[in-house]
Coordinates of C-alpha atoms in Angstrom, one line a residue:
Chain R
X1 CA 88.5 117.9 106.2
X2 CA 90.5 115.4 104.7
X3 CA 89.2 111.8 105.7
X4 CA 91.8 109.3 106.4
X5 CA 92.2 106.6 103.4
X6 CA 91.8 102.4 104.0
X7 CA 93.4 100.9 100.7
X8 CA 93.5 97.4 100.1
X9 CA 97.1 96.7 99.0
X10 CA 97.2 94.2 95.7
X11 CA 99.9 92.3 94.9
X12 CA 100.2 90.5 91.6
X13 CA 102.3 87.7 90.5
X14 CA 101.9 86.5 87.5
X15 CA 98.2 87.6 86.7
X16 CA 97.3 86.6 90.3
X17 CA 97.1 88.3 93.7
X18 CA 99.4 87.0 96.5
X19 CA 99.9 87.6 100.0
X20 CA 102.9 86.5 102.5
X21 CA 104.9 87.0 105.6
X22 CA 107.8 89.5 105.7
X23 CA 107.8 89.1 101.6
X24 CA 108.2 85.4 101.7
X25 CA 105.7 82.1 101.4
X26 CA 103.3 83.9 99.0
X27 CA 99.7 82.2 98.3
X28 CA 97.3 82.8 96.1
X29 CA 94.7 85.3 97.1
X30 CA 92.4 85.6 94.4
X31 CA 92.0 87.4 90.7
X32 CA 92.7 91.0 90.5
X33 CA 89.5 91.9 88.8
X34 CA 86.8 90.0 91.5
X35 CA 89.0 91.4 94.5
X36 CA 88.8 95.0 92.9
X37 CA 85.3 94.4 92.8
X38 CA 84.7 93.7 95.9
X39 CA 86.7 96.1 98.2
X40 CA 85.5 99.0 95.6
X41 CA 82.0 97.7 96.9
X42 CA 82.7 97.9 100.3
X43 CA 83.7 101.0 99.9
X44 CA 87.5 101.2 100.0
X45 CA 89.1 104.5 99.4
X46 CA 91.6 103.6 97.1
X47 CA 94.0 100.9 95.6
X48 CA 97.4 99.6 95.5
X49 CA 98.4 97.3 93.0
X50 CA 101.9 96.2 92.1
X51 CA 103.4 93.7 90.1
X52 CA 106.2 91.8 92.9
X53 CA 108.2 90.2 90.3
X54 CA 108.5 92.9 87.4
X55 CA 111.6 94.9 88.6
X56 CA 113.6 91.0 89.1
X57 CA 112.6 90.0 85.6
X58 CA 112.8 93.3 84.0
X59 CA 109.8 94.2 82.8
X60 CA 106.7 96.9 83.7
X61 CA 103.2 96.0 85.7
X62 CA 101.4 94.7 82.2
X63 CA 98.9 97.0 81.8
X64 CA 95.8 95.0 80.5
X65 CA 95.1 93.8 84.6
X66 CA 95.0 97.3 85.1
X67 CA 92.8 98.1 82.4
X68 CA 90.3 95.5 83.6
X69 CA 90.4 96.7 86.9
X70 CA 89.6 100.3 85.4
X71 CA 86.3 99.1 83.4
X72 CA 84.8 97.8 86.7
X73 CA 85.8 99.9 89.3
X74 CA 84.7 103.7 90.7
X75 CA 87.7 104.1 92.7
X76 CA 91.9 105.9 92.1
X77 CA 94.2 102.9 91.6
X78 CA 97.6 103.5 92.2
X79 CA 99.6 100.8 90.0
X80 CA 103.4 99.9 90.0
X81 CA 105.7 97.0 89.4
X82 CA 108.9 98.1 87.3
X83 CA 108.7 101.3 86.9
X84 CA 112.3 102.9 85.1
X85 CA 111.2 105.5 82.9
X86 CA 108.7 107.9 81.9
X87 CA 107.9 106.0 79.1
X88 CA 107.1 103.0 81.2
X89 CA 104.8 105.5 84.0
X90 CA 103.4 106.4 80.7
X91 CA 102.2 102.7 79.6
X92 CA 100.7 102.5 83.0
X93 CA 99.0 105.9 83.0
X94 CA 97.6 104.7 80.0
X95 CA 96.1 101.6 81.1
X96 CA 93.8 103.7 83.6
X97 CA 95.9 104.3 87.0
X98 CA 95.6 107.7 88.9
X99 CA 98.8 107.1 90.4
X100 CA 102.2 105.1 89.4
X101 CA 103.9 104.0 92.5
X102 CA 107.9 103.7 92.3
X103 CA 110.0 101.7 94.2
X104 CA 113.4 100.1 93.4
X105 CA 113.8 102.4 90.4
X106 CA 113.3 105.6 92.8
X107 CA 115.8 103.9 95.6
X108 CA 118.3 104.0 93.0
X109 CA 118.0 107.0 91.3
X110 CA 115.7 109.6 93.4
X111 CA 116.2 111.8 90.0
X112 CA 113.6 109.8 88.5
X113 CA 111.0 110.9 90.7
X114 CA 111.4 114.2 89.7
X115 CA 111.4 113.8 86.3
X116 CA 107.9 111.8 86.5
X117 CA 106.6 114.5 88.9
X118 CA 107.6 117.1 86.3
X119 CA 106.2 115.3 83.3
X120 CA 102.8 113.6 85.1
X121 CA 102.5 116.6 88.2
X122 CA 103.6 114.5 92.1
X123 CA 100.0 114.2 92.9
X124 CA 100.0 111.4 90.6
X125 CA 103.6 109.9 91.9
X126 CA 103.9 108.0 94.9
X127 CA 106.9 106.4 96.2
X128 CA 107.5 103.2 97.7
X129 CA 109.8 101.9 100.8
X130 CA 109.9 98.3 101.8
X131 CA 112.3 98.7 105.4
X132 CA 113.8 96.1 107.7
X133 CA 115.0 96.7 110.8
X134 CA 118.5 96.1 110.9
X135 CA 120.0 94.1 114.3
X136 CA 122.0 97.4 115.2
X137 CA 118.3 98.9 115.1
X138 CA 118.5 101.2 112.2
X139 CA 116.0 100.5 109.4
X140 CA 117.7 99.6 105.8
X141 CA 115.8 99.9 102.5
X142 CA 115.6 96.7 100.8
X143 CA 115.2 97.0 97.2
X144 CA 113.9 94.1 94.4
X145 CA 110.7 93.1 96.6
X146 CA 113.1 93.0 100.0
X147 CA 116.2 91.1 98.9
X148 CA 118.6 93.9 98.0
X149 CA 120.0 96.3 100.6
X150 CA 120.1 99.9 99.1
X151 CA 122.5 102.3 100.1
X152 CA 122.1 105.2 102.3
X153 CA 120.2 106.2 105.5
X154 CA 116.4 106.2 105.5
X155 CA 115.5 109.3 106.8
X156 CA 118.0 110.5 104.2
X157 CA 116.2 108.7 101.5
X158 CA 113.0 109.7 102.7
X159 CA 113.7 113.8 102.9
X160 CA 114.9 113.5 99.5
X161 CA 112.0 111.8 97.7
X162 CA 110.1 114.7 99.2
X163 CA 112.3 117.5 98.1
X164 CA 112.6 115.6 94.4
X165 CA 108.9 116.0 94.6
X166 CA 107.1 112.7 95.5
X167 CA 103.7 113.6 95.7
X168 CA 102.9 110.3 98.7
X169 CA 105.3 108.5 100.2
X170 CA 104.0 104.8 101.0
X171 CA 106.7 102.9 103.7
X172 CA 106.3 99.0 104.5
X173 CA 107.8 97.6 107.4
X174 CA 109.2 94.0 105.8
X175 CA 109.4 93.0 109.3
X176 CA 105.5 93.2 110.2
X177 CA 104.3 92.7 106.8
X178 CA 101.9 90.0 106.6
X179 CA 102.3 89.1 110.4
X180 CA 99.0 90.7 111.4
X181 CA 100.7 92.0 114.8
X182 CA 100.4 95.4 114.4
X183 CA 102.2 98.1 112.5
X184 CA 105.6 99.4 112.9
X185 CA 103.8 102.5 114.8
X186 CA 107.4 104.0 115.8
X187 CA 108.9 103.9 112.3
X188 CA 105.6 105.6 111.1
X189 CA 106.4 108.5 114.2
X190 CA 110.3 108.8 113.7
X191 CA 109.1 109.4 109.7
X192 CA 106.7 112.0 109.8
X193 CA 108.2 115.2 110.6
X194 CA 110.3 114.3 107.7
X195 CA 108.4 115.0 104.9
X196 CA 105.2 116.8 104.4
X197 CA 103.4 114.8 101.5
X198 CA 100.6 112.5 102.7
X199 CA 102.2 109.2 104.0
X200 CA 100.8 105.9 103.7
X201 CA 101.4 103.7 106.5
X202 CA 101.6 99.9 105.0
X203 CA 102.7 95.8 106.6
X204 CA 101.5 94.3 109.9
X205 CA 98.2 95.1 110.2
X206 CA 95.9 92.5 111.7
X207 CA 92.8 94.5 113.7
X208 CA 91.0 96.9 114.0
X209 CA 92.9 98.3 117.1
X210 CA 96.4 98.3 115.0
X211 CA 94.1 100.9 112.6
X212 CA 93.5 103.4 115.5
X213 CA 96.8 102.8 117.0
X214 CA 98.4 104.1 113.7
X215 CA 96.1 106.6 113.2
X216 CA 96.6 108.2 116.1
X217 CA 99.9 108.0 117.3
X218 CA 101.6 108.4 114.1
X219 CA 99.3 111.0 112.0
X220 CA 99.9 109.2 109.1
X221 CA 97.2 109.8 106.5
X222 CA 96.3 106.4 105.0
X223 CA 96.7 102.6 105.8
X224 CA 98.1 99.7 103.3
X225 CA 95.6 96.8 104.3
X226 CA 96.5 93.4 102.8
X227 CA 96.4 89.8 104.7
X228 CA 93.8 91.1 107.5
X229 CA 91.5 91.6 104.2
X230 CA 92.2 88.5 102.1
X231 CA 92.8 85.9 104.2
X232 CA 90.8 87.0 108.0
X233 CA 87.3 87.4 107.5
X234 CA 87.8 91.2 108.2
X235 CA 85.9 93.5 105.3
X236 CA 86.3 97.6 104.8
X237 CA 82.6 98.0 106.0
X238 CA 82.9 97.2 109.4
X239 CA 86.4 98.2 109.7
X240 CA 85.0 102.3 109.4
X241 CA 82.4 101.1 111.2
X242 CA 84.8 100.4 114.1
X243 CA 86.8 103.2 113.6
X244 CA 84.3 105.9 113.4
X245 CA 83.6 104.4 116.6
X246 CA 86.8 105.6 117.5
X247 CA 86.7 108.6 116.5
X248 CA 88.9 108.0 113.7
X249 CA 87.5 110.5 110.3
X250 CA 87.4 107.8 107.6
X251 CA 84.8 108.4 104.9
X252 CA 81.6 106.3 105.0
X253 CA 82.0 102.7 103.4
Chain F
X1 CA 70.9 108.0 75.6
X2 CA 72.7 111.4 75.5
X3 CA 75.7 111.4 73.9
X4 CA 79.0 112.9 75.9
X5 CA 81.5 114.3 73.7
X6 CA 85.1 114.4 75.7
X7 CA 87.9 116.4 74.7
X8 CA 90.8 114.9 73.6
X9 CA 93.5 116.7 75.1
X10 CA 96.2 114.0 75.0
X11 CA 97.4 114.1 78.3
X12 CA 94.4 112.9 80.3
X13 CA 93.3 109.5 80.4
X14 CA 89.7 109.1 79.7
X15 CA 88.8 105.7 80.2
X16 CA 87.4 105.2 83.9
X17 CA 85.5 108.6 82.7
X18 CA 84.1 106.5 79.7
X19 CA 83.5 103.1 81.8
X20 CA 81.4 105.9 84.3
X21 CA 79.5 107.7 81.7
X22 CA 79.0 104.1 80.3
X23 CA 77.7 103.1 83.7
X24 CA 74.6 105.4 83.4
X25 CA 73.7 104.6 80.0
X26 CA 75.2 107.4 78.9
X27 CA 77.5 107.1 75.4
X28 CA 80.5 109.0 74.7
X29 CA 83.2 109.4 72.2
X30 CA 86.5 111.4 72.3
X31 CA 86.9 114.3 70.0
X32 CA 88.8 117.3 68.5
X33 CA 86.8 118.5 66.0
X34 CA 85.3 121.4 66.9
X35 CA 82.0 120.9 65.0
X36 CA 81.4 117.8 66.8
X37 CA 81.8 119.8 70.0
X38 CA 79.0 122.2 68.9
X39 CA 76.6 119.2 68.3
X40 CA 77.1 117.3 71.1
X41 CA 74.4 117.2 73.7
X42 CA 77.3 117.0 76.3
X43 CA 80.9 117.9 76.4
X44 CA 83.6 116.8 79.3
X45 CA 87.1 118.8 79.3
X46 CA 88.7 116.2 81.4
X47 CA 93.0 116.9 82.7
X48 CA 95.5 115.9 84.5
X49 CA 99.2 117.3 84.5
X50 CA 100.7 120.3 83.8
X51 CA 98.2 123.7 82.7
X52 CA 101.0 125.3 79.9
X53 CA 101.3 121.6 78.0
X54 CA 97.4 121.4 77.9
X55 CA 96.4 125.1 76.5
X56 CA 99.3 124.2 74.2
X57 CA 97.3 121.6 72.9
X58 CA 94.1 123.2 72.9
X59 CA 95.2 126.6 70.9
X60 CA 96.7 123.9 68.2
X61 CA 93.1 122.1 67.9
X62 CA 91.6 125.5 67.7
X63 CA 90.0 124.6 70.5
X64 CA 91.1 127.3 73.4
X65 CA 88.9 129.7 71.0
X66 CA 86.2 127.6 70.3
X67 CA 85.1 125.6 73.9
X68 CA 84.4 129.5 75.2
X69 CA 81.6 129.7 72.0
X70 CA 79.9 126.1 73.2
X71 CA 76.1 126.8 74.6
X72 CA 75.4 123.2 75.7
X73 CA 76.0 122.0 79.4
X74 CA 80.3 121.8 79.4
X75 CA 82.1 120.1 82.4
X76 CA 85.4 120.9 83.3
X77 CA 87.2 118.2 85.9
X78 CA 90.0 118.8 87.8
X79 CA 92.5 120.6 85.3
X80 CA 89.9 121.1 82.5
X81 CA 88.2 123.8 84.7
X82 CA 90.9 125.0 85.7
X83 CA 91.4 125.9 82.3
X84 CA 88.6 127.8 82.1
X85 CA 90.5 130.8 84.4
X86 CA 92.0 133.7 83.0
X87 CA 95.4 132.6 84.1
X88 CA 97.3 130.0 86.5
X89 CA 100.8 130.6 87.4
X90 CA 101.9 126.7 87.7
X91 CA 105.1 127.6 85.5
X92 CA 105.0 131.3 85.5
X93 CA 102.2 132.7 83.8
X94 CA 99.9 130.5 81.4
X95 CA 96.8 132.1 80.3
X96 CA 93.9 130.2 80.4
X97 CA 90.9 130.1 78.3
X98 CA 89.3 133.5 80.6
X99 CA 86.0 131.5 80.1
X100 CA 85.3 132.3 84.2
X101 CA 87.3 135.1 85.2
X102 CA 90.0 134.0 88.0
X103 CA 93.2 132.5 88.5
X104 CA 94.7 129.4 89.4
X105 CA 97.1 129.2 92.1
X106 CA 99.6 127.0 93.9
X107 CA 97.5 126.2 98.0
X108 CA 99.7 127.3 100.3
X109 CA 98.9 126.2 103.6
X110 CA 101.8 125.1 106.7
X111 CA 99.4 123.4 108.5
X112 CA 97.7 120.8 105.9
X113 CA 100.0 118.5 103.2
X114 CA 100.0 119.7 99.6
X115 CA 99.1 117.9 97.5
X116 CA 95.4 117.8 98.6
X117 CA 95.4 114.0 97.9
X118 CA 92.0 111.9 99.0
X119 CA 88.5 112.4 99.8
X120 CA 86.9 115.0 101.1
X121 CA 84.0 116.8 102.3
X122 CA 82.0 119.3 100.0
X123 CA 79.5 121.6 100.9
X124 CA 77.1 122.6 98.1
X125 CA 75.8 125.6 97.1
X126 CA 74.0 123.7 93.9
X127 CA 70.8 121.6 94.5
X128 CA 71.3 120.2 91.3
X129 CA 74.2 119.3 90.4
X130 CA 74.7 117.7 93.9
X131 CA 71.6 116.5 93.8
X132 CA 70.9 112.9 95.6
X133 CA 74.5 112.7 97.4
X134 CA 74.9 109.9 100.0
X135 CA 77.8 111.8 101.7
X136 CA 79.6 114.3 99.5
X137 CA 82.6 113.4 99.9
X138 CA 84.7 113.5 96.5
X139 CA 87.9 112.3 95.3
X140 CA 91.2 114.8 95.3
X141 CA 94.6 114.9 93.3
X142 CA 96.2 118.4 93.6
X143 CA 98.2 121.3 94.7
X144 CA 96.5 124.1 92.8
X145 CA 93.2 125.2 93.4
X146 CA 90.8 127.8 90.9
X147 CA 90.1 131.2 92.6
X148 CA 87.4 132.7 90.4
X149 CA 86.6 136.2 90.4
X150 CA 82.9 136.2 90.9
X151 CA 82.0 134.4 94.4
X152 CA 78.6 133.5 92.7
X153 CA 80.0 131.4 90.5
X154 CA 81.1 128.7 93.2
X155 CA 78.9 125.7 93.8
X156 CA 80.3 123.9 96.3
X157 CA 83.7 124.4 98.4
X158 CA 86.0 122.1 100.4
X159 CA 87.5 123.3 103.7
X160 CA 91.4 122.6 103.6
X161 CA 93.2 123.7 106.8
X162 CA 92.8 127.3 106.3
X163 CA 92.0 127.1 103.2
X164 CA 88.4 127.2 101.5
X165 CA 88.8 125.5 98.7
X166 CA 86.2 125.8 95.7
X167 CA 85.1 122.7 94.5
X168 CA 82.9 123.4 92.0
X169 CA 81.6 126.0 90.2
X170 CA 78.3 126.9 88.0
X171 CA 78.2 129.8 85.3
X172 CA 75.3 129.7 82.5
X173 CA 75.9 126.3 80.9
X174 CA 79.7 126.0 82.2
X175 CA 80.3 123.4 85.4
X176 CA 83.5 122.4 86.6
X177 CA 84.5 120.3 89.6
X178 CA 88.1 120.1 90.9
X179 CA 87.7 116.7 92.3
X180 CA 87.5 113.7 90.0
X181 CA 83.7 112.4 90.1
X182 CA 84.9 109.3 87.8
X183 CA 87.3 108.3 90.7
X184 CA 84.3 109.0 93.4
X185 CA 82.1 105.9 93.6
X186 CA 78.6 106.4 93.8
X187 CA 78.6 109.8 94.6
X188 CA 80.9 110.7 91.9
X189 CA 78.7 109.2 89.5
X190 CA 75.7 110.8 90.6
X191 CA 77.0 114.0 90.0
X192 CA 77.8 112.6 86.4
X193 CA 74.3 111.7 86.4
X194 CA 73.1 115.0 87.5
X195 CA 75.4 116.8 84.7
X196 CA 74.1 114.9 82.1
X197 CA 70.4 115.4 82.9
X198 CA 71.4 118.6 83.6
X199 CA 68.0 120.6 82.6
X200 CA 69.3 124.4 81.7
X201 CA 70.8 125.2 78.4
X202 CA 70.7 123.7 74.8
X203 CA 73.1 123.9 71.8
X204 CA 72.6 127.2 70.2

């Protein structure tokens, strides 16, 4: 069956990787090409790289730190940052990702995920939702790396990337992100029956009982890993090692 | 070093296929020409996207005619051995190049999420070509699946929900593999290994 996917979650600024709390108070993480190197050699399952400033400054994920990444590494990398058009999924496709991952552009105007799906097939599309918890308790999306409130409900939002064909839907909880606390397990739960792609379950994560937690409470069918990797001395190897422990089917690091 | 000829097929992009084949000392170069197909020791028909766009492309290369005449060990990934089916009904009907007989059809499953997207487990019918695997499990990107007439020709399968899923198949000189070995880490690039050293069948 289907293992259950850890992937290292790569965010560039600039042509560095960054990490913060709740989207704020970034530091410097390391190169791209050296941290691709070394999760694919532990045996991650997959990765997620996007470019944090591209939408703001209007511009695409450059494609050369993808290429790079491509030449050394044995793994799918799903790549994003800007993405409007076909022609800029295209630019990226072309660079060497698997997968382009949409976020602000899709929040906007769900029409475009159909129209990559169409031209590229959804396996290869997978859209992006950075949520905060609003103080009346409904999650809002927040567009333009989690500064601009988008309109509309989320479960809305949500059933309709699936029906516009999204082929994986990847939702961060702003709130948890970079907190290592834990995941928003309930926000996962309350999402699922909503759309049947393959969900990835991404911000807050900090051991290796959040992982199991996720996993088994909210069925979803991969974890975003980010600050529990690159700044805890945490590595993918002895994460599956835990979790097989736990009964938890990822594949062998 | 054997020499890989890949198809170029616009469409698919070739290069983590090219870093892997480069990875086992292994040289490749991306063609059309269908005289360069016949000489190559190898030949990869890689794909991604959509079936009707692809054998579009292939009948104006000449090439839907041509890659059914190649002798030489021929890999199909993903798509590209897809292609190989009679027909797939992605958009309607698109013939294929009826290299295997079989169709290719949308998975259809309530109790697993289409697309089939991440790795999973293989079992192998095929000694060879999944020789000296550390765990078999392979890289997935897709909602339709190659149903080949003949049972005999499968060489592995992948159990999806209900669904047994084939996962490879072996005819003569013809392999194809649904997953994506160049996306499969070590595994994935032992099975390139094990198609390029691939002992049966020569160019004609």
């Amino acid at each position: 069956m289907l293992h259950k996917r850890l992937i290292p979650v790569f965010l560039l600024r600039g042509d560095r990787l960054v990490k913060g709390t709740r989207f704020e108070n970034h530091v410097d993480v390391g190169d791209p090409l050296s941290q691709a190197m070394i999760y694919d050699a532990q045996g991650a399952d997959e990765l997620v790289i996007v470019d944090i400033d591209a939408t703001r400054e209007g511009r695409v994920i450059p494609p050369a730190v993808i290429e790079t990444m491509i030449r050394r590494c044995r793994l799918p990398i799903a790549a994003g940052g800007g993405i409007r058009t076909i022609e800029d999924a295209r630019s990226v496709f072309h660079a060497g990702a698997d997968k382009v991952v949409v976020n602000s552009a899709a929040a906007e105007r769900p029409g475009l995920v159909r129209e990559l799906a169409d031209e590229f097939g959804e396996q290869s599309v997978v859209v992006s939702m950075d949520v905060r918890k609003g103080p009346d308790g409904r999650y809002v999306v927040y567009t333009h790396s989690g500064t601009t409130p988008a309109e509309g409900d989320l479960d809305a939002l949500v059933e309709r990337m699936g029906a516009e064909g999204a082929g994986e839907i990847l939702v961060t909880s702003i709130d948890h992100e970079g907190t290592l606390l834990g995941f928003d397990v309930e926000l996962y739960r309350r999402l699922r029956p909503l759309i049947s792609t393959p969900m990835i379950a991404s911000g807050g994560v900090g051991t290796y009982d959040h992982l199991v937690e996720v996993f088994e409470r909210s069925d979803c069918d991969a974890c975003g890993i980010g600050k529990m990797l690159f700044l805890r001395d945490y590595d993918i190897v002895r994460i599956k090692a835990y979790l097989h422990g736990r009964h938890v089917d990822v594949r062998d690091a | 070093m054997t020499d890989v000829a890949i198809i170029a097929n616009g469409g698919a992009n070739i290069a983590s296929l090219r870093f892997a084949l480069d990875r086992l000392g292994a040289s490749s170069h991306l063609t059309a020409d269908v005289d360069e197909l016949r000489s190559a020791p190898r030949v990869i028909l890689p794909g991604v996207g959509a079936a009707a766009d692809a054998m579009e492309r292939l009948h104006s290369l000449g090439l839907a005619a041509a890659i059914p005449t190649l002798t030489q060990p021929v890999l199909g990934i993903c798509l590209g051995m897809q292609l190989f089916a009679t027909v797939g009904y992605e958009d309607g009907e698109t013939p294929g190049m009826g290299w295997i007989p079989g169709e290719v059809r949308l998975m259809e499953d309530s109790s697993v999420r289409i697309p089939h997207i991440g790795w999973d487990h293989i079992e192998s019918r095929d000694d060879e070509l999944f020789a000296r695997m550390r765990s078999n499990d392979f890289y997935y990107m897709h909602s339709y699946r190659f149903i080949p007439d003949d049972p005999g020709v499968v060489a592995a399968t992948t159990t999806y929900g209900g669904l047994e899923i084939v996962a490879a198949v072996r005819k003569d000189n013809i392999f194809g593999v649904q997953f994506h070995p160049e996306k499969s880490q070590g595994d994935g690039l032992r099975l390139l290994r094990n198609f390029v050293e691939a002992a049966c069948c020569t160019n004609a």
